[in-house]
């Protein structure tokens, strides 16, 4: 029995994840779905955003479908997303950016760098330690090479090695691994790379980079495909995998029923692919195309449909394609 842990979380996570879950359930009635409550809402009610029991429940799943968690303005609040990534050792964040004339995958290191969580504040100074390890860099480089081999066998290594020593370390390890794996590569400074990706997306295929650079690059690249409501992601480790939209809880539009569910639905498709149903994943992609072609889209991408209307249209398209 395949068990899927479902975390709606906060804000629009509660609106887009049920839509994505319905589509998975339509394709796989045999899956067992169980809810795990974590996030700001839970913190407000209980004082804890994510317990050790919650982590155990997530560990038990074959895969996790995750919405979003709001970060509250409290200094003692530990980021739930960072906690889960660390506890489950989800070291590779894969962010495909796909649309008209764009087919890029950003492979972002997900557990260290500027998100190491090692930070402190003094009276007139605040510091965050950027930790880049050999192990962390090698494994993300291997993941990127593996993906590159299935695509065009070319890697772009995004870095800031002209200024930051830890980036020289990261870049050199990526180059060594790419040599070892027989994958060709170019290196590029992350700032000019971000501009070039926006201006010439057709030049890029697989881009590997460190934690915060990958975060910023992929959010910026969302511009190419209709914004944050469109981008899915996978957080992969050796034992666990979590799938979530790139966007956050979007408190500004939460509760209005207008959140774009496409990123969450695509994340569900990535989940299916990961657990072996590539056909189901392709079917979801086709259903999304048909829905967009029919003009059924939410306001962020120029349409007038609600979250539910897009979800219903995608479900109907999935049903038609299944016949
Ligand atoms: P968080 O603190 O949880 O990261 P945020 O609002 O700072 O939330 P995002 O949730 O990533 O960050 O949202 C950034 C902006 O993009 C928001 O203003 C939101 O309106 C828009 N946005 C994000 N996701 C969607 C979506 N699925 N549909 C429509 N608009 C979205």
PDB file of N, CA, C and O and ligand atoms in Angstrom, residues 10-13 16 68-72 219 226-231 245-254 258-264 298-301 307, ligand 1:
ATOM      1  N   UNK A  10      -0.326  26.272   6.007  1.00  0.00           N
ATOM      2  CA  UNK A  10      -1.017  27.546   6.231  1.00  0.00           C
ATOM      3  C   UNK A  10      -1.414  28.210   4.918  1.00  0.00           C
ATOM      4  O   UNK A  10      -0.962  27.822   3.841  1.00  0.00           O
ATOM      5  N   UNK A  11      -2.224  29.268   5.065  1.00  0.00           N
ATOM      6  CA  UNK A  11      -2.558  30.137   3.926  1.00  0.00           C
ATOM      7  C   UNK A  11      -3.095  29.358   2.741  1.00  0.00           C
ATOM      8  O   UNK A  11      -3.920  28.443   2.893  1.00  0.00           O
ATOM      9  N   UNK A  12      -2.603  29.674   1.557  1.00  0.00           N
ATOM     10  CA  UNK A  12      -3.142  29.035   0.347  1.00  0.00           C
ATOM     11  C   UNK A  12      -2.761  27.558   0.252  1.00  0.00           C
ATOM     12  O   UNK A  12      -3.315  26.839  -0.580  1.00  0.00           O
ATOM     13  N   UNK A  13      -1.850  27.095   1.109  1.00  0.00           N
ATOM     14  CA  UNK A  13      -1.569  25.655   1.171  1.00  0.00           C
ATOM     15  C   UNK A  13      -2.862  24.884   1.406  1.00  0.00           C
ATOM     16  O   UNK A  13      -3.079  23.804   0.843  1.00  0.00           O
ATOM     17  N   UNK A  16      -4.766  24.932  -2.171  1.00  0.00           N
ATOM     18  CA  UNK A  16      -4.235  24.259  -3.373  1.00  0.00           C
ATOM     19  C   UNK A  16      -3.938  22.772  -3.141  1.00  0.00           C
ATOM     20  O   UNK A  16      -4.043  21.959  -4.069  1.00  0.00           O
ATOM     21  N   UNK A  68       2.308  24.835   2.271  1.00  0.00           N
ATOM     22  CA  UNK A  68       3.194  25.956   2.614  1.00  0.00           C
ATOM     23  C   UNK A  68       3.009  26.278   4.087  1.00  0.00           C
ATOM     24  O   UNK A  68       1.960  26.009   4.659  1.00  0.00           O
ATOM     25  N   UNK A  69       4.031  26.864   4.651  1.00  0.00           N
ATOM     26  CA  UNK A  69       3.977  27.220   6.066  1.00  0.00           C
ATOM     27  C   UNK A  69       4.342  28.695   6.194  1.00  0.00           C
ATOM     28  O   UNK A  69       5.346  29.141   5.647  1.00  0.00           O
ATOM     29  N   UNK A  70       3.512  29.440   6.896  1.00  0.00           N
ATOM     30  CA  UNK A  70       3.791  30.861   7.120  1.00  0.00           C
ATOM     31  C   UNK A  70       4.857  31.007   8.203  1.00  0.00           C
ATOM     32  O   UNK A  70       4.806  30.320   9.220  1.00  0.00           O
ATOM     33  N   UNK A  71       5.825  31.879   7.959  1.00  0.00           N
ATOM     34  CA  UNK A  71       6.826  32.151   8.995  1.00  0.00           C
ATOM     35  C   UNK A  71       6.344  33.317   9.842  1.00  0.00           C
ATOM     36  O   UNK A  71       6.201  34.433   9.336  1.00  0.00           O
ATOM     37  N   UNK A  72       6.048  33.072  11.119  1.00  0.00           N
ATOM     38  CA  UNK A  72       5.542  34.169  11.949  1.00  0.00           C
ATOM     39  C   UNK A  72       6.661  35.111  12.383  1.00  0.00           C
ATOM     40  O   UNK A  72       7.830  34.722  12.388  1.00  0.00           O
ATOM     41  N   UNK A 219      12.931  31.467  -8.345  1.00  0.00           N
ATOM     42  CA  UNK A 219      11.809  32.405  -8.199  1.00  0.00           C
ATOM     43  C   UNK A 219      11.829  33.429  -9.334  1.00  0.00           C
ATOM     44  O   UNK A 219      10.787  33.755  -9.901  1.00  0.00           O
ATOM     45  N   UNK A 226       4.895  32.406 -16.119  1.00  0.00           N
ATOM     46  CA  UNK A 226       3.597  32.822 -15.588  1.00  0.00           C
ATOM     47  C   UNK A 226       3.565  33.072 -14.094  1.00  0.00           C
ATOM     48  O   UNK A 226       2.494  33.240 -13.515  1.00  0.00           O
ATOM     49  N   UNK A 227       4.718  33.049 -13.456  1.00  0.00           N
ATOM     50  CA  UNK A 227       4.751  33.436 -12.033  1.00  0.00           C
ATOM     51  C   UNK A 227       4.819  32.267 -11.070  1.00  0.00           C
ATOM     52  O   UNK A 227       4.858  31.094 -11.469  1.00  0.00           O
ATOM     53  N   UNK A 228       4.824  32.621  -9.787  1.00  0.00           N
ATOM     54  CA  UNK A 228       5.064  31.615  -8.741  1.00  0.00           C
ATOM     55  C   UNK A 228       3.964  30.555  -8.653  1.00  0.00           C
ATOM     56  O   UNK A 228       4.211  29.444  -8.183  1.00  0.00           O
ATOM     57  N   UNK A 229       2.796  30.892  -9.081  1.00  0.00           N
ATOM     58  CA  UNK A 229       1.686  29.933  -9.013  1.00  0.00           C
ATOM     59  C   UNK A 229       1.864  28.748  -9.946  1.00  0.00           C
ATOM     60  O   UNK A 229       1.073  27.800  -9.921  1.00  0.00           O
ATOM     61  N   UNK A 230       2.908  28.794 -10.784  1.00  0.00           N
ATOM     62  CA  UNK A 230       3.094  27.742 -11.794  1.00  0.00           C
ATOM     63  C   UNK A 230       4.198  26.745 -11.449  1.00  0.00           C
ATOM     64  O   UNK A 230       4.312  25.704 -12.081  1.00  0.00           O
ATOM     65  N   UNK A 231       5.074  27.071 -10.476  1.00  0.00           N
ATOM     66  CA  UNK A 231       6.292  26.269 -10.301  1.00  0.00           C
ATOM     67  C   UNK A 231       6.209  25.191  -9.227  1.00  0.00           C
ATOM     68  O   UNK A 231       6.034  25.495  -8.050  1.00  0.00           O
ATOM     69  N   UNK A 245       4.748  23.155  -3.903  1.00  0.00           N
ATOM     70  CA  UNK A 245       4.894  24.284  -4.825  1.00  0.00           C
ATOM     71  C   UNK A 245       6.052  25.159  -4.376  1.00  0.00           C
ATOM     72  O   UNK A 245       6.369  25.205  -3.187  1.00  0.00           O
ATOM     73  N   UNK A 246       6.684  25.856  -5.326  1.00  0.00           N
ATOM     74  CA  UNK A 246       7.781  26.767  -4.966  1.00  0.00           C
ATOM     75  C   UNK A 246       7.252  27.941  -4.135  1.00  0.00           C
ATOM     76  O   UNK A 246       7.930  28.449  -3.258  1.00  0.00           O
ATOM     77  N   UNK A 247       6.014  28.333  -4.407  1.00  0.00           N
ATOM     78  CA  UNK A 247       5.481  29.488  -3.669  1.00  0.00           C
ATOM     79  C   UNK A 247       5.242  29.167  -2.201  1.00  0.00           C
ATOM     80  O   UNK A 247       5.247  28.006  -1.791  1.00  0.00           O
ATOM     81  N   UNK A 248       5.013  30.236  -1.438  1.00  0.00           N
ATOM     82  CA  UNK A 248       4.733  30.061  -0.011  1.00  0.00           C
ATOM     83  C   UNK A 248       3.246  30.128   0.290  1.00  0.00           C
ATOM     84  O   UNK A 248       2.425  29.775  -0.578  1.00  0.00           O
ATOM     85  N   UNK A 249       2.901  30.593   1.474  1.00  0.00           N
ATOM     86  CA  UNK A 249       1.512  30.549   1.918  1.00  0.00           C
ATOM     87  C   UNK A 249       0.701  31.739   1.418  1.00  0.00           C
ATOM     88  O   UNK A 249      -0.514  31.779   1.616  1.00  0.00           O
ATOM     89  N   UNK A 250       1.373  32.705   0.777  1.00  0.00           N
ATOM     90  CA  UNK A 250       0.717  33.878   0.172  1.00  0.00           C
ATOM     91  C   UNK A 250      -0.423  34.436   1.021  1.00  0.00           C
ATOM     92  O   UNK A 250      -1.581  34.447   0.583  1.00  0.00           O
ATOM     93  N   UNK A 251      -0.127  34.930   2.214  1.00  0.00           N
ATOM     94  CA  UNK A 251      -1.197  35.420   3.100  1.00  0.00           C
ATOM     95  C   UNK A 251      -2.036  36.524   2.453  1.00  0.00           C
ATOM     96  O   UNK A 251      -3.216  36.671   2.787  1.00  0.00           O
ATOM     97  N   UNK A 252      -1.449  37.247   1.487  1.00  0.00           N
ATOM     98  CA  UNK A 252      -2.203  38.351   0.860  1.00  0.00           C
ATOM     99  C   UNK A 252      -3.422  37.884   0.078  1.00  0.00           C
ATOM    100  O   UNK A 252      -4.386  38.630  -0.083  1.00  0.00           O
ATOM    101  N   UNK A 253      -3.392  36.644  -0.424  1.00  0.00           N
ATOM    102  CA  UNK A 253      -4.567  36.182  -1.194  1.00  0.00           C
ATOM    103  C   UNK A 253      -5.252  34.983  -0.534  1.00  0.00           C
ATOM    104  O   UNK A 253      -6.222  34.458  -1.078  1.00  0.00           O
ATOM    105  N   UNK A 254      -4.761  34.564   0.627  1.00  0.00           N
ATOM    106  CA  UNK A 254      -5.334  33.374   1.279  1.00  0.00           C
ATOM    107  C   UNK A 254      -6.802  33.606   1.637  1.00  0.00           C
ATOM    108  O   UNK A 254      -7.193  34.714   2.002  1.00  0.00           O
ATOM    109  N   UNK A 258      -8.755  32.151  -4.834  1.00  0.00           N
ATOM    110  CA  UNK A 258      -8.226  32.510  -6.165  1.00  0.00           C
ATOM    111  C   UNK A 258      -6.788  32.032  -6.374  1.00  0.00           C
ATOM    112  O   UNK A 258      -6.166  32.343  -7.391  1.00  0.00           O
ATOM    113  N   UNK A 259      -6.236  31.296  -5.413  1.00  0.00           N
ATOM    114  CA  UNK A 259      -4.849  30.834  -5.554  1.00  0.00           C
ATOM    115  C   UNK A 259      -4.732  29.893  -6.750  1.00  0.00           C
ATOM    116  O   UNK A 259      -5.620  29.059  -6.990  1.00  0.00           O
ATOM    117  N   UNK A 260      -3.649  30.022  -7.465  1.00  0.00           N
ATOM    118  CA  UNK A 260      -3.407  29.163  -8.627  1.00  0.00           C
ATOM    119  C   UNK A 260      -2.963  27.770  -8.129  1.00  0.00           C
ATOM    120  O   UNK A 260      -1.930  27.648  -7.484  1.00  0.00           O
ATOM    121  N   UNK A 261      -3.720  26.726  -8.456  1.00  0.00           N
ATOM    122  CA  UNK A 261      -3.352  25.393  -7.962  1.00  0.00           C
ATOM    123  C   UNK A 261      -2.365  24.647  -8.859  1.00  0.00           C
ATOM    124  O   UNK A 261      -1.994  23.510  -8.564  1.00  0.00           O
ATOM    125  N   UNK A 262      -1.922  25.283  -9.967  1.00  0.00           N
ATOM    126  CA  UNK A 262      -1.100  24.554 -10.945  1.00  0.00           C
ATOM    127  C   UNK A 262       0.222  24.083 -10.332  1.00  0.00           C
ATOM    128  O   UNK A 262       0.651  22.940 -10.533  1.00  0.00           O
ATOM    129  N   UNK A 263       0.884  24.948  -9.544  1.00  0.00           N
ATOM    130  CA  UNK A 263       2.161  24.551  -8.930  1.00  0.00           C
ATOM    131  C   UNK A 263       1.967  23.320  -8.034  1.00  0.00           C
ATOM    132  O   UNK A 263       2.788  22.394  -8.046  1.00  0.00           O
ATOM    133  N   UNK A 264       0.884  23.314  -7.280  1.00  0.00           N
ATOM    134  CA  UNK A 264       0.617  22.165  -6.398  1.00  0.00           C
ATOM    135  C   UNK A 264       0.284  20.920  -7.217  1.00  0.00           C
ATOM    136  O   UNK A 264       0.740  19.810  -6.899  1.00  0.00           O
ATOM    137  N   UNK A 298      -6.462  30.960 -13.243  1.00  0.00           N
ATOM    138  CA  UNK A 298      -6.733  31.884 -12.130  1.00  0.00           C
ATOM    139  C   UNK A 298      -6.235  33.302 -12.474  1.00  0.00           C
ATOM    140  O   UNK A 298      -5.457  33.472 -13.418  1.00  0.00           O
ATOM    141  N   UNK A 299      -6.641  34.305 -11.680  1.00  0.00           N
ATOM    142  CA  UNK A 299      -6.319  35.702 -12.013  1.00  0.00           C
ATOM    143  C   UNK A 299      -4.822  36.005 -12.129  1.00  0.00           C
ATOM    144  O   UNK A 299      -4.435  36.869 -12.935  1.00  0.00           O
ATOM    145  N   UNK A 300      -3.961  35.324 -11.379  1.00  0.00           N
ATOM    146  CA  UNK A 300      -2.515  35.617 -11.455  1.00  0.00           C
ATOM    147  C   UNK A 300      -1.954  35.354 -12.845  1.00  0.00           C
ATOM    148  O   UNK A 300      -0.924  35.910 -13.218  1.00  0.00           O
ATOM    149  N   UNK A 301      -2.626  34.489 -13.613  1.00  0.00           N
ATOM    150  CA  UNK A 301      -2.155  34.223 -14.976  1.00  0.00           C
ATOM    151  C   UNK A 301      -3.148  34.773 -16.007  1.00  0.00           C
ATOM    152  O   UNK A 301      -3.216  34.290 -17.145  1.00  0.00           O
ATOM    153  N   UNK A 307      -9.771  28.780  -7.742  1.00  0.00           N
ATOM    154  CA  UNK A 307      -8.933  27.600  -7.485  1.00  0.00           C
ATOM    155  C   UNK A 307      -9.737  26.335  -7.765  1.00  0.00           C
ATOM    156  O   UNK A 307      -9.270  25.400  -8.425  1.00  0.00           O
TER     157      UNK A 307
HETATM  158  P1  LIG B   1       5.483  33.081   2.754  1.00  0.00           P
HETATM  159  O1  LIG B   1       5.771  33.982   3.902  1.00  0.00           O
HETATM  160  O2  LIG B   1       4.665  31.899   3.123  1.00  0.00           O
HETATM  161  O3  LIG B   1       6.692  32.730   1.915  1.00  0.00           O
HETATM  162  P2  LIG B   1       4.877  35.145   0.803  1.00  0.00           P
HETATM  163  O4  LIG B   1       3.602  35.853   0.461  1.00  0.00           O
HETATM  164  O5  LIG B   1       5.987  35.942   1.352  1.00  0.00           O
HETATM  165  O6  LIG B   1       4.503  33.931   1.782  1.00  0.00           O
HETATM  166  P3  LIG B   1       4.715  33.606  -1.552  1.00  0.00           P
HETATM  167  O7  LIG B   1       3.641  32.799  -0.958  1.00  0.00           O
HETATM  168  O8  LIG B   1       5.754  32.870  -2.297  1.00  0.00           O
HETATM  169  O9  LIG B   1       5.473  34.453  -0.487  1.00  0.00           O
HETATM  170  O10 LIG B   1       3.999  34.653  -2.494  1.00  0.00           O
HETATM  171  C1  LIG B   1       4.609  35.763  -3.116  1.00  0.00           C
HETATM  172  C2  LIG B   1       3.564  36.475  -3.959  1.00  0.00           C
HETATM  173  O11 LIG B   1       3.188  35.677  -5.078  1.00  0.00           O
HETATM  174  C3  LIG B   1       2.302  36.738  -3.163  1.00  0.00           C
HETATM  175  O12 LIG B   1       2.060  38.105  -3.180  1.00  0.00           O
HETATM  176  C4  LIG B   1       1.193  36.001  -3.860  1.00  0.00           C
HETATM  177  O13 LIG B   1       0.100  36.819  -4.097  1.00  0.00           O
HETATM  178  C5  LIG B   1       1.782  35.484  -5.164  1.00  0.00           C
HETATM  179  N1  LIG B   1       1.504  34.034  -5.249  1.00  0.00           N
HETATM  180  C6  LIG B   1       2.238  33.044  -4.729  1.00  0.00           C
HETATM  181  N2  LIG B   1       1.694  31.855  -4.982  1.00  0.00           N
HETATM  182  C7  LIG B   1       0.577  32.091  -5.682  1.00  0.00           C
HETATM  183  C8  LIG B   1      -0.447  31.235  -6.229  1.00  0.00           C
HETATM  184  N3  LIG B   1      -0.418  29.905  -6.107  1.00  0.00           N
HETATM  185  N4  LIG B   1      -1.470  31.828  -6.889  1.00  0.00           N
HETATM  186  C9  LIG B   1      -1.507  33.153  -7.041  1.00  0.00           C
HETATM  187  N5  LIG B   1      -0.596  34.006  -6.552  1.00  0.00           N
HETATM  188  C10 LIG B   1       0.446  33.479  -5.871  1.00  0.00           C
END
